[in-house]
PDB file of C-alpha atoms in Angstrom:
ATOM      1  CA  ALA A   1      -7.035   5.960  21.462  1.00 83.00           C
ATOM      2  CA  GLN A   2      -6.420   3.934  18.352  1.00 87.00           C
ATOM      3  CA  SER A   3      -3.257   3.640  16.291  1.00 93.00           C
ATOM      4  CA  VAL A   4      -2.237   1.860  13.097  1.00 96.00           C
ATOM      5  CA  THR A   5       1.199   0.606  12.108  1.00 97.00           C
ATOM      6  CA  GLN A   6       1.962  -0.420   8.562  1.00 97.00           C
ATOM      7  CA  LEU A   7       5.080  -2.494   8.862  1.00 94.00           C
ATOM      8  CA  ASP A   8       6.513  -1.882   5.396  1.00 95.00           C
ATOM      9  CA  SER A   9       6.878   1.546   3.818  1.00 96.00           C
ATOM     10  CA  GLN A  10       7.676   0.043   0.415  1.00 97.00           C
ATOM     11  CA  VAL A  11       7.041  -3.382  -1.104  1.00 98.00           C
ATOM     12  CA  PRO A  12       8.581  -4.185  -4.494  1.00 97.00           C
ATOM     13  CA  VAL A  13       7.203  -7.244  -6.288  1.00 97.00           C
ATOM     14  CA  PHE A  14       7.246  -8.738  -9.751  1.00 97.00           C
ATOM     15  CA  GLU A  15       4.104  -8.976 -11.844  1.00 97.00           C
ATOM     16  CA  GLU A  16       2.016 -12.129 -11.222  1.00 97.00           C
ATOM     17  CA  ALA A  17       3.739 -12.760  -7.882  1.00 98.00           C
ATOM     18  CA  PRO A  18       1.757 -12.879  -4.614  1.00 98.00           C
ATOM     19  CA  VAL A  19       1.944  -9.980  -2.191  1.00 98.00           C
ATOM     20  CA  GLU A  20       1.130  -9.283   1.457  1.00 98.00           C
ATOM     21  CA  LEU A  21       0.940  -5.808   2.955  1.00 98.00           C
ATOM     22  CA  ARG A  22       1.088  -5.877   6.731  1.00 98.00           C
ATOM     23  CA  CYS A  23      -1.011  -3.840   9.150  1.00 98.00           C
ATOM     24  CA  ASN A  24      -1.140  -3.953  12.948  1.00 97.00           C
ATOM     25  CA  TYR A  25      -3.478  -1.863  15.043  1.00 96.00           C
ATOM     26  CA  SER A  26      -3.866  -0.898  18.678  1.00 94.00           C
ATOM     27  CA  SER A  27      -7.163  -0.125  20.384  1.00 91.00           C
ATOM     28  CA  SER A  28      -8.797  -0.577  23.781  1.00 88.00           C
ATOM     29  CA  VAL A  29     -12.270  -0.717  22.185  1.00 88.00           C
ATOM     30  CA  SER A  30     -13.825  -2.589  19.295  1.00 88.00           C
ATOM     31  CA  VAL A  31     -12.905  -1.239  15.886  1.00 89.00           C
ATOM     32  CA  TYR A  32     -13.797  -1.577  12.268  1.00 92.00           C
ATOM     33  CA  LEU A  33     -10.874  -2.064   9.876  1.00 95.00           C
ATOM     34  CA  PHE A  34     -10.370  -0.810   6.346  1.00 96.00           C
ATOM     35  CA  TRP A  35      -7.891  -0.907   3.490  1.00 97.00           C
ATOM     36  CA  TYR A  36      -7.845   1.992   1.055  1.00 97.00           C
ATOM     37  CA  VAL A  37      -5.844   2.405  -2.166  1.00 97.00           C
ATOM     38  CA  GLN A  38      -4.558   5.703  -3.528  1.00 96.00           C
ATOM     39  CA  TYR A  39      -3.382   6.023  -7.120  1.00 93.00           C
ATOM     40  CA  PRO A  40      -1.109   8.967  -8.015  1.00 87.00           C
ATOM     41  CA  ASN A  41      -2.809  12.348  -7.736  1.00 81.00           C
ATOM     42  CA  GLN A  42      -6.091  10.811  -6.690  1.00 86.00           C
ATOM     43  CA  GLY A  43      -8.205  10.391  -3.573  1.00 90.00           C
ATOM     44  CA  LEU A  44      -8.718   7.200  -1.599  1.00 94.00           C
ATOM     45  CA  GLN A  45     -10.735   4.247  -2.829  1.00 95.00           C
ATOM     46  CA  LEU A  46     -12.026   1.581  -0.470  1.00 94.00           C
ATOM     47  CA  LEU A  47     -10.628  -1.896  -1.192  1.00 96.00           C
ATOM     48  CA  LEU A  48     -12.333  -3.803   1.616  1.00 96.00           C
ATOM     49  CA  LYS A  49     -13.589  -3.527   5.172  1.00 94.00           C
ATOM     50  CA  TYR A  50     -14.047  -5.706   8.248  1.00 94.00           C
ATOM     51  CA  LEU A  51     -16.988  -4.919  10.490  1.00 91.00           C
ATOM     52  CA  SER A  52     -17.819  -8.285  12.068  1.00 88.00           C
ATOM     53  CA  GLY A  53     -18.375 -11.925  11.193  1.00 89.00           C
ATOM     54  CA  SER A  54     -16.020 -13.912   9.006  1.00 90.00           C
ATOM     55  CA  THR A  55     -12.434 -12.893   9.598  1.00 91.00           C
ATOM     56  CA  LEU A  56     -11.539 -13.312   5.919  1.00 96.00           C
ATOM     57  CA  VAL A  57     -12.906 -10.477   3.849  1.00 96.00           C
ATOM     58  CA  LYS A  58     -12.759 -10.128   0.105  1.00 96.00           C
ATOM     59  CA  GLY A  59     -12.579  -6.835  -1.685  1.00 95.00           C
ATOM     60  CA  ILE A  60     -12.282  -5.351  -5.110  1.00 95.00           C
ATOM     61  CA  ASN A  61      -9.565  -6.077  -7.664  1.00 93.00           C
ATOM     62  CA  GLY A  62      -8.860  -9.549  -6.223  1.00 96.00           C
ATOM     63  CA  PHE A  63      -7.628  -8.324  -2.829  1.00 97.00           C
ATOM     64  CA  GLU A  64      -8.482 -10.010   0.462  1.00 97.00           C
ATOM     65  CA  ALA A  65      -7.584  -9.419   4.093  1.00 98.00           C
ATOM     66  CA  GLU A  66      -7.702 -11.455   7.271  1.00 96.00           C
ATOM     67  CA  PHE A  67      -8.620 -10.021  10.652  1.00 95.00           C
ATOM     68  CA  ASN A  68      -6.640 -11.575  13.507  1.00 94.00           C
ATOM     69  CA  LYS A  69      -7.898 -10.304  16.845  1.00 91.00           C
ATOM     70  CA  SER A  70      -5.277 -12.055  18.963  1.00 92.00           C
ATOM     71  CA  GLN A  71      -2.452 -10.558  16.928  1.00 93.00           C
ATOM     72  CA  THR A  72      -4.311  -7.288  16.299  1.00 94.00           C
ATOM     73  CA  SER A  73      -3.483  -7.549  12.627  1.00 96.00           C
ATOM     74  CA  PHE A  74      -5.316  -6.986   9.372  1.00 97.00           C
ATOM     75  CA  HIS A  75      -2.933  -7.975   6.576  1.00 98.00           C
ATOM     76  CA  LEU A  76      -3.848  -7.401   2.937  1.00 98.00           C
ATOM     77  CA  ARG A  77      -3.081 -10.068   0.331  1.00 98.00           C
ATOM     78  CA  LYS A  78      -3.358 -10.655  -3.371  1.00 98.00           C
ATOM     79  CA  PRO A  79      -2.345 -13.978  -4.984  1.00 97.00           C
ATOM     80  CA  SER A  80      -1.166 -12.454  -8.270  1.00 97.00           C
ATOM     81  CA  VAL A  81      -0.466  -8.750  -8.774  1.00 97.00           C
ATOM     82  CA  HIS A  82      -0.631  -6.685 -11.931  1.00 97.00           C
ATOM     83  CA  ILE A  83       1.271  -3.607 -13.009  1.00 96.00           C
ATOM     84  CA  SER A  84      -1.922  -1.638 -12.460  1.00 96.00           C
ATOM     85  CA  ASP A  85      -1.811  -2.477  -8.727  1.00 97.00           C
ATOM     86  CA  THR A  86       1.104  -0.083  -8.299  1.00 97.00           C
ATOM     87  CA  ALA A  87      -0.201   2.462  -5.793  1.00 97.00           C
ATOM     88  CA  GLU A  88      -0.129   3.553  -2.155  1.00 97.00           C
ATOM     89  CA  TYR A  89      -2.138   1.390   0.246  1.00 98.00           C
ATOM     90  CA  PHE A  90      -3.480   2.616   3.572  1.00 98.00           C
ATOM     91  CA  CYS A  91      -4.778   0.594   6.492  1.00 98.00           C
ATOM     92  CA  ALA A  92      -7.270   2.427   8.716  1.00 96.00           C
ATOM     93  CA  VAL A  93      -9.380   1.850  11.814  1.00 94.00           C
ATOM     94  CA  ILE A  94     -12.469   3.468  13.234  1.00 91.00           C
ATOM     95  CA  LYS A  95     -14.162   2.942  16.596  1.00 86.00           C
ATOM     96  CA  SER A  96     -17.126   0.686  16.019  1.00 80.00           C
ATOM     97  CA  GLY A  97     -20.691   1.746  16.603  1.00 71.00           C
ATOM     98  CA  GLY A  98     -20.770   5.421  15.816  1.00 64.00           C
ATOM     99  CA  TYR A  99     -19.619   8.385  13.831  1.00 67.00           C
ATOM    100  CA  ASN A 100     -15.918   8.420  14.330  1.00 75.00           C
ATOM    101  CA  LYS A 101     -12.771   9.560  12.644  1.00 88.00           C
ATOM    102  CA  LEU A 102     -10.645   7.240  10.558  1.00 93.00           C
ATOM    103  CA  ILE A 103      -7.149   6.666  11.919  1.00 94.00           C
ATOM    104  CA  PHE A 104      -4.731   5.859   9.111  1.00 96.00           C
ATOM    105  CA  GLY A 105      -1.375   4.176   8.963  1.00 97.00           C
ATOM    106  CA  ALA A 106       1.524   5.855   7.174  1.00 97.00           C
ATOM    107  CA  GLY A 107       0.942   3.844   4.019  1.00 97.00           C
ATOM    108  CA  THR A 108       2.738   1.155   2.025  1.00 98.00           C
ATOM    109  CA  ARG A 109       3.974   1.879  -1.454  1.00 97.00           C
ATOM    110  CA  LEU A 110       3.412  -1.207  -3.644  1.00 98.00           C
ATOM    111  CA  ALA A 111       5.613  -1.172  -6.732  1.00 97.00           C
ATOM    112  CA  VAL A 112       4.877  -3.918  -9.258  1.00 97.00           C
ATOM    113  CA  HIS A 113       7.673  -4.540 -11.766  1.00 96.00           C
ATOM    114  CA  PRO A 114       7.369  -6.362 -15.108  1.00 95.00           C
TER     115      PRO A 114
ATOM    116  CA  ASP B   1     -23.973   9.826  -9.061  1.00 66.00           C
ATOM    117  CA  ALA B   2     -21.003  12.176  -9.131  1.00 74.00           C
ATOM    118  CA  GLY B   3     -19.582  10.900  -5.859  1.00 92.00           C
ATOM    119  CA  VAL B   4     -17.690  13.318  -3.628  1.00 96.00           C
ATOM    120  CA  THR B   5     -16.488  16.389  -5.504  1.00 96.00           C
ATOM    121  CA  GLN B   6     -13.895  18.868  -4.323  1.00 97.00           C
ATOM    122  CA  SER B   7     -12.821  22.224  -5.677  1.00 97.00           C
ATOM    123  CA  PRO B   8     -10.417  23.518  -6.664  1.00 97.00           C
ATOM    124  CA  THR B   9      -8.125  20.624  -7.593  1.00 96.00           C
ATOM    125  CA  HIS B  10      -4.954  22.649  -7.147  1.00 96.00           C
ATOM    126  CA  LEU B  11      -4.074  26.048  -5.789  1.00 96.00           C
ATOM    127  CA  ILE B  12      -1.034  28.016  -4.754  1.00 98.00           C
ATOM    128  CA  LYS B  13      -1.142  30.521  -1.920  1.00 98.00           C
ATOM    129  CA  THR B  14       1.370  32.784  -0.238  1.00 98.00           C
ATOM    130  CA  ARG B  15       2.334  32.430   3.402  1.00 98.00           C
ATOM    131  CA  GLY B  16      -0.044  34.428   5.611  1.00 98.00           C
ATOM    132  CA  GLN B  17      -2.963  34.286   3.191  1.00 98.00           C
ATOM    133  CA  GLN B  18      -6.301  32.613   3.753  1.00 98.00           C
ATOM    134  CA  VAL B  19      -7.806  29.783   1.694  1.00 98.00           C
ATOM    135  CA  THR B  20     -11.225  28.166   1.312  1.00 98.00           C
ATOM    136  CA  LEU B  21     -11.678  24.649  -0.013  1.00 98.00           C
ATOM    137  CA  ARG B  22     -15.059  23.234  -0.994  1.00 98.00           C
ATOM    138  CA  CYS B  23     -16.661  19.805  -0.907  1.00 98.00           C
ATOM    139  CA  SER B  24     -19.935  18.368  -2.153  1.00 97.00           C
ATOM    140  CA  PRO B  25     -20.790  15.020  -0.566  1.00 96.00           C
ATOM    141  CA  LYS B  26     -22.046  11.935  -2.306  1.00 94.00           C
ATOM    142  CA  SER B  27     -25.788  12.017  -2.921  1.00 93.00           C
ATOM    143  CA  GLY B  28     -27.685  10.893   0.177  1.00 90.00           C
ATOM    144  CA  HIS B  29     -24.785  11.522   2.574  1.00 93.00           C
ATOM    145  CA  ASP B  30     -25.157  13.954   5.459  1.00 93.00           C
ATOM    146  CA  THR B  31     -21.764  13.758   7.186  1.00 93.00           C
ATOM    147  CA  VAL B  32     -18.589  15.378   5.891  1.00 95.00           C
ATOM    148  CA  SER B  33     -15.088  14.887   7.251  1.00 96.00           C
ATOM    149  CA  TRP B  34     -11.889  16.669   6.256  1.00 98.00           C
ATOM    150  CA  TYR B  35      -8.398  15.171   6.279  1.00 97.00           C
ATOM    151  CA  GLN B  36      -4.923  16.589   5.650  1.00 98.00           C
ATOM    152  CA  GLN B  37      -2.420  14.364   3.872  1.00 96.00           C
ATOM    153  CA  ALA B  38       1.141  15.655   3.923  1.00 95.00           C
ATOM    154  CA  LEU B  39       3.548  14.286   1.345  1.00 92.00           C
ATOM    155  CA  GLY B  40       4.513  10.702   2.100  1.00 89.00           C
ATOM    156  CA  GLN B  41       2.147  10.364   5.057  1.00 93.00           C
ATOM    157  CA  GLY B  42      -1.278   8.967   5.803  1.00 95.00           C
ATOM    158  CA  PRO B  43      -4.298  11.259   6.048  1.00 96.00           C
ATOM    159  CA  GLN B  44      -4.817  13.050   9.370  1.00 97.00           C
ATOM    160  CA  PHE B  45      -8.328  13.879  10.598  1.00 96.00           C
ATOM    161  CA  ILE B  46      -9.089  17.600  10.821  1.00 97.00           C
ATOM    162  CA  PHE B  47     -12.799  17.706  11.735  1.00 96.00           C
ATOM    163  CA  GLN B  48     -16.229  16.303  10.957  1.00 95.00           C
ATOM    164  CA  TYR B  49     -19.514  18.088  10.271  1.00 95.00           C
ATOM    165  CA  TYR B  50     -23.036  16.786  10.764  1.00 93.00           C
ATOM    166  CA  GLU B  51     -26.272  18.799  10.765  1.00 91.00           C
ATOM    167  CA  GLU B  52     -24.241  21.959  10.185  1.00 94.00           C
ATOM    168  CA  GLU B  53     -22.331  21.491  13.440  1.00 94.00           C
ATOM    169  CA  GLU B  54     -18.726  20.469  14.071  1.00 94.00           C
ATOM    170  CA  ARG B  55     -19.132  17.079  15.722  1.00 91.00           C
ATOM    171  CA  GLN B  56     -15.511  16.045  16.178  1.00 90.00           C
ATOM    172  CA  ARG B  57     -12.156  17.733  15.825  1.00 94.00           C
ATOM    173  CA  GLY B  58      -8.652  16.420  15.442  1.00 93.00           C
ATOM    174  CA  ASN B  59      -5.436  17.941  16.704  1.00 94.00           C
ATOM    175  CA  PHE B  60      -5.370  20.996  14.448  1.00 97.00           C
ATOM    176  CA  PRO B  61      -5.095  24.658  15.470  1.00 97.00           C
ATOM    177  CA  ASP B  62      -7.960  27.115  15.367  1.00 96.00           C
ATOM    178  CA  ARG B  63      -6.595  28.482  12.090  1.00 98.00           C
ATOM    179  CA  PHE B  64      -8.472  25.554  10.591  1.00 98.00           C
ATOM    180  CA  SER B  65     -12.213  26.104  10.568  1.00 97.00           C
ATOM    181  CA  GLY B  66     -15.132  24.789   8.635  1.00 97.00           C
ATOM    182  CA  HIS B  67     -18.759  25.075   7.778  1.00 97.00           C
ATOM    183  CA  GLN B  68     -21.530  22.813   6.569  1.00 97.00           C
ATOM    184  CA  PHE B  69     -24.459  24.143   4.597  1.00 97.00           C
ATOM    185  CA  PRO B  70     -28.108  22.959   4.640  1.00 96.00           C
ATOM    186  CA  ASN B  71     -27.468  20.990   1.432  1.00 95.00           C
ATOM    187  CA  TYR B  72     -24.685  19.113   3.331  1.00 96.00           C
ATOM    188  CA  SER B  73     -21.863  20.634   1.282  1.00 97.00           C
ATOM    189  CA  SER B  74     -18.915  21.865   3.289  1.00 98.00           C
ATOM    190  CA  GLU B  75     -16.046  24.332   3.308  1.00 98.00           C
ATOM    191  CA  LEU B  76     -12.644  24.142   4.951  1.00 98.00           C
ATOM    192  CA  ASN B  77     -11.016  27.477   5.753  1.00 98.00           C
ATOM    193  CA  VAL B  78      -7.396  27.919   6.730  1.00 98.00           C
ATOM    194  CA  ASN B  79      -6.173  31.313   7.952  1.00 97.00           C
ATOM    195  CA  ALA B  80      -2.631  32.656   8.239  1.00 98.00           C
ATOM    196  CA  LEU B  81      -1.214  29.971   5.996  1.00 98.00           C
ATOM    197  CA  LEU B  82       2.131  28.426   6.896  1.00 98.00           C
ATOM    198  CA  LEU B  83       4.528  26.569   4.629  1.00 97.00           C
ATOM    199  CA  GLY B  84       3.690  23.445   6.633  1.00 97.00           C
ATOM    200  CA  ASP B  85       0.055  23.663   5.546  1.00 98.00           C
ATOM    201  CA  SER B  86       1.107  22.486   2.089  1.00 98.00           C
ATOM    202  CA  ALA B  87      -0.676  19.163   1.627  1.00 97.00           C
ATOM    203  CA  LEU B  88      -3.443  17.273  -0.116  1.00 96.00           C
ATOM    204  CA  TYR B  89      -6.749  18.056   1.577  1.00 97.00           C
ATOM    205  CA  LEU B  90      -9.283  15.271   1.337  1.00 97.00           C
ATOM    206  CA  CYS B  91     -12.989  15.442   1.930  1.00 97.00           C
ATOM    207  CA  ALA B  92     -14.941  12.307   2.832  1.00 96.00           C
ATOM    208  CA  SER B  93     -18.680  11.808   3.151  1.00 95.00           C
ATOM    209  CA  SER B  94     -20.772   9.142   4.805  1.00 91.00           C
ATOM    210  CA  GLY B  95     -24.430   8.499   5.399  1.00 87.00           C
ATOM    211  CA  THR B  96     -26.473   8.169   8.576  1.00 77.00           C
ATOM    212  CA  GLY B  97     -25.342   4.999  10.319  1.00 71.00           C
ATOM    213  CA  GLY B  98     -22.908   4.291   7.514  1.00 73.00           C
ATOM    214  CA  THR B  99     -19.587   2.645   8.175  1.00 77.00           C
ATOM    215  CA  GLU B 100     -17.908   3.556   4.905  1.00 85.00           C
ATOM    216  CA  ALA B 101     -16.399   6.915   4.031  1.00 90.00           C
ATOM    217  CA  PHE B 102     -16.240   7.941   0.380  1.00 93.00           C
ATOM    218  CA  PHE B 103     -13.372  10.237  -0.529  1.00 95.00           C
ATOM    219  CA  GLY B 104     -13.069  12.980  -3.088  1.00 96.00           C
ATOM    220  CA  GLN B 105     -10.069  13.494  -5.352  1.00 95.00           C
ATOM    221  CA  GLY B 106      -8.616  16.059  -2.999  1.00 96.00           C
ATOM    222  CA  THR B 107      -7.325  19.617  -3.272  1.00 97.00           C
ATOM    223  CA  ARG B 108      -3.566  20.035  -3.557  1.00 96.00           C
ATOM    224  CA  LEU B 109      -2.596  23.179  -1.627  1.00 98.00           C
ATOM    225  CA  THR B 110       0.875  24.603  -2.045  1.00 98.00           C
ATOM    226  CA  VAL B 111       1.953  27.448   0.244  1.00 98.00           C
ATOM    227  CA  VAL B 112       4.945  29.462  -0.958  1.00 97.00           C
TER     228      VAL B 112
END
């Protein structure tokens, strides 16, 4: 079975500061990794995904994440945040190679202050 | 492309009632999954439909059932509603061999 742990439930940060949202996962099989963003009263939007290849993946809105197999981590980063980045962020995994369910972490609330 | 559409957006039901939620997948997608997101938590997988059959199921009771139609749209039915069923219900679609799930805006169900 797979599991996802998001290490911070809330991350406050000032506008234009860098931010890192941490995600660790556990799995006995190969997985694909995802970060989704959820704005208030909305569904989930994919920020980026890691399937294979380069461990540094770039996504939308200036976000990037690095896959670290030895540490089973997939941390999300942005060098300079904006007020509009305030949202809930979810890390998720799926077993690679087939139709499988997404396993989500509990989420990290990013609050960007002016 | 309208993306994944869900209806209704909000509804309020009384404990013990039954509810049906609807989902139209993104154009070209044939697989629909349903998730329950309780307040302050991450989404939890309910089940997945492909070719009108339930292909996978999460840890949810039989009160939760679903259906997929020939046009790939899907319904989620919940019987004998409990207060704890109050949540945002998300539908996600994906295509054959696809690795990305596209989510709808969700249906906010409140059970009183």
